[in-house]
Amino acid sequence: MEPILTVSHLQKVYGARGSRTQALTDLSFSVEEGEFTGIMGASGSGKTTLLNCVSTIDRPTGGAITVDGTDLTTLKGRALSRFRRERLGFIFQDCNLLDTLTGFENMALALTILGAAPKAVDRRVREAAGLLGLEGVLDKFPYQMSGGEQQRVAAARAILTRPALVLADEPTGALDSKSAGQLLRQLSALNREEGTTILMVTHDAFTASWCRRILFIKDGTLYRELHRGAMDRKSFFTQILGVVSMLGGDSADVL
């Protein structure tokens, strides 16, 4: 079986001759179906640039990105938009909910755009709400929800189209510790019980400790890889901290 995501010799250069920044340099890795993989790295390492390329927000300078058997670097126009809409799910630090829509309507939006039948939309929204503990916010507007509830609505919206890959960019960055823990438990449950494949960029070791594997990026290339295996989360957290300290301690990203 092919991996859900394959990144092959990826390169990304910003700027023109005389003022060039090499953000990614010959980066290669793969993510299997059902994995929960984290991306970490020091400031300027290129981890957000990587996520931007995988999410098709940015185009790589060289190399290939294959998701669910499709090379994203060959897609353009409507084909690219359709693939992004149907096969990728997104969870951002800013949950990007529409203020004038209820929780139900925000979640249903992705399916409505795809032309799903009303009965199917209702069923799948309520199923996702059940998985993420959101039954109580379906009739609420975003301003009536807590930050954690808003992020879980965004997570539900991301999985409703049953994407091949969910991309999460610092999903706990704007949350307090209690809300962050709740969101991470729900994402972990989605991965474990529903087989949702998740690739998550984070600067935070606690957040990363919920993953099953961590890829550390340094100077635009793969530096080290950690597998959780049979370790408990506390032990994995300690291992992650050790690598972060070798990387300089600061895992915030500027790219």
Short mmCIF file of C-alpha atoms in Angstrom, two decimals, residues 12-154:
data_model
loop_
_atom_site.label_atom_id
_atom_site.label_comp_id
_atom_site.label_asym_id
_atom_site.label_seq_id
_atom_site.Cartn_x
_atom_site.Cartn_y
_atom_site.Cartn_z
CA LYS A 12 11.68 25.86 -1.81
CA VAL A 13 13.60 29.03 -2.60
CA TYR A 14 12.29 32.53 -1.97
CA GLY A 15 13.57 35.66 -3.68
CA ALA A 16 15.51 36.37 -6.83
CA ARG A 17 19.18 36.09 -7.76
CA GLY A 18 21.32 37.98 -5.29
CA SER A 19 18.70 37.80 -2.56
CA ARG A 20 17.70 34.16 -2.23
CA THR A 21 16.51 32.26 0.84
CA GLN A 22 16.62 28.46 0.76
CA ALA A 23 13.68 27.50 2.98
CA LEU A 24 13.61 23.78 2.10
CA THR A 25 16.59 21.75 0.90
CA ASP A 26 16.16 18.21 -0.46
CA LEU A 27 13.53 17.22 2.12
CA SER A 28 12.07 13.70 1.83
CA PHE A 29 9.69 11.68 4.03
CA SER A 30 6.40 9.80 3.88
CA VAL A 31 3.28 9.46 6.04
CA GLU A 32 1.30 6.23 6.11
CA GLU A 33 -2.48 6.04 6.23
CA GLY A 34 -3.74 6.44 9.80
CA GLU A 35 -0.59 8.10 11.16
CA PHE A 36 -0.59 11.09 13.52
CA THR A 37 2.68 12.84 12.63
CA GLY A 38 4.10 16.04 14.08
CA ILE A 39 6.52 18.48 12.44
CA MET A 40 8.88 20.43 14.71
CA GLY A 41 11.94 22.63 14.20
CA ALA A 42 13.69 25.75 15.39
CA SER A 43 12.87 29.24 14.20
CA GLY A 44 13.30 29.49 10.43
CA SER A 45 13.72 25.74 9.96
CA GLY A 46 11.09 25.63 7.22
CA LYS A 47 8.34 23.62 8.91
CA THR A 48 5.56 26.09 8.08
CA THR A 49 6.92 26.43 4.54
CA LEU A 50 6.63 22.65 4.29
CA LEU A 51 3.01 22.72 5.44
CA ASN A 52 2.24 25.54 3.00
CA CYS A 53 3.62 23.44 0.14
CA VAL A 54 1.73 20.29 1.18
CA SER A 55 -1.49 22.31 1.58
CA THR A 56 -0.94 23.84 -1.91
CA ILE A 57 -0.88 27.36 -0.45
CA ASP A 58 2.65 27.64 -1.86
CA ARG A 59 4.36 25.88 -4.78
CA PRO A 60 7.74 24.20 -4.29
CA THR A 61 10.76 25.18 -6.35
CA GLY A 62 11.71 21.55 -6.90
CA GLY A 63 10.79 18.00 -5.92
CA ALA A 64 7.39 16.33 -5.67
CA ILE A 65 4.51 16.03 -3.18
CA THR A 66 2.14 13.11 -3.63
CA VAL A 67 -1.12 12.88 -1.66
CA ASP A 68 -3.35 9.85 -2.08
CA GLY A 69 -1.57 8.93 -5.32
CA THR A 70 -1.77 12.41 -6.89
CA ASP A 71 1.31 14.57 -7.49
CA LEU A 72 0.19 17.99 -6.26
CA THR A 73 2.94 19.77 -8.17
CA THR A 74 1.28 18.79 -11.47
CA LEU A 75 -2.18 20.16 -10.59
CA LYS A 76 -3.35 23.59 -11.66
CA GLY A 77 -6.49 25.70 -11.74
CA ARG A 78 -9.77 23.92 -11.14
CA ALA A 79 -8.15 20.51 -10.70
CA LEU A 80 -5.98 21.86 -7.88
CA SER A 81 -8.91 23.66 -6.23
CA ARG A 82 -11.05 20.54 -6.41
CA PHE A 83 -8.33 18.33 -4.95
CA ARG A 84 -7.72 20.78 -2.11
CA ARG A 85 -11.45 20.96 -1.39
CA GLU A 86 -12.13 17.22 -1.53
CA ARG A 87 -8.95 15.48 -0.36
CA LEU A 88 -7.35 17.86 2.17
CA GLY A 89 -8.69 19.03 5.53
CA PHE A 90 -7.35 22.11 7.32
CA ILE A 91 -7.16 23.17 10.97
CA PHE A 92 -5.45 26.53 11.52
CA GLN A 93 -4.43 28.40 14.66
CA ASP A 94 -7.16 30.90 13.77
CA CYS A 95 -10.22 28.65 13.43
CA ASN A 96 -11.67 30.80 10.59
CA LEU A 97 -15.32 30.24 11.47
CA LEU A 98 -17.92 32.49 9.87
CA ASP A 99 -19.46 34.72 12.56
CA THR A 100 -22.92 34.78 10.95
CA LEU A 101 -23.25 30.98 10.82
CA THR A 102 -24.06 28.57 13.65
CA GLY A 103 -21.79 25.72 14.62
CA PHE A 104 -23.90 23.35 12.51
CA GLU A 105 -23.79 25.68 9.50
CA ASN A 106 -20.03 26.26 9.81
CA MET A 107 -19.45 22.52 9.87
CA ALA A 108 -21.90 21.84 7.03
CA LEU A 109 -20.37 24.46 4.73
CA ALA A 110 -17.70 22.19 3.25
CA LEU A 111 -20.26 19.51 2.37
CA THR A 112 -22.70 22.05 1.00
CA ILE A 113 -20.03 23.41 -1.35
CA LEU A 114 -19.46 19.86 -2.59
CA GLY A 115 -23.18 19.54 -3.35
CA ALA A 116 -23.99 16.85 -0.77
CA ALA A 117 -27.66 16.03 -0.23
CA PRO A 118 -29.27 17.78 2.78
CA LYS A 119 -29.98 14.49 4.58
CA ALA A 120 -26.37 13.38 4.16
CA VAL A 121 -25.13 16.77 5.40
CA ASP A 122 -27.30 16.57 8.50
CA ARG A 123 -26.23 13.01 9.29
CA ARG A 124 -22.51 13.59 8.82
CA VAL A 125 -22.49 16.88 10.75
CA ARG A 126 -24.19 15.21 13.70
CA GLU A 127 -21.81 12.24 13.51
CA ALA A 128 -18.79 14.57 13.58
CA ALA A 129 -20.33 16.59 16.42
CA GLY A 130 -20.71 13.38 18.40
CA LEU A 131 -17.10 12.38 17.81
CA LEU A 132 -15.82 15.77 18.99
CA GLY A 133 -18.29 16.41 21.80
CA LEU A 134 -20.00 19.30 20.03
CA GLU A 135 -23.66 18.40 20.33
CA GLY A 136 -24.20 21.40 22.61
CA VAL A 137 -22.87 24.05 20.22
CA LEU A 138 -24.61 23.16 16.96
CA ASP A 139 -27.11 26.00 17.40
CA LYS A 140 -24.61 28.49 18.81
CA PHE A 141 -22.77 31.22 16.92
CA PRO A 142 -18.96 31.43 17.28
CA TYR A 143 -19.15 34.36 19.74
CA GLN A 144 -21.20 32.10 22.03
CA MET A 145 -18.54 29.36 22.04
CA SER A 146 -15.29 29.03 23.98
CA GLY A 147 -12.00 29.08 22.06
CA GLY A 148 -11.69 25.33 22.48
CA GLU A 149 -15.20 24.75 21.14
CA GLN A 150 -14.47 26.93 18.13
CA GLN A 151 -11.34 24.92 17.35
CA ARG A 152 -13.22 21.64 17.68
CA VAL A 153 -15.86 22.96 15.26
CA ALA A 154 -13.00 23.75 12.87
#
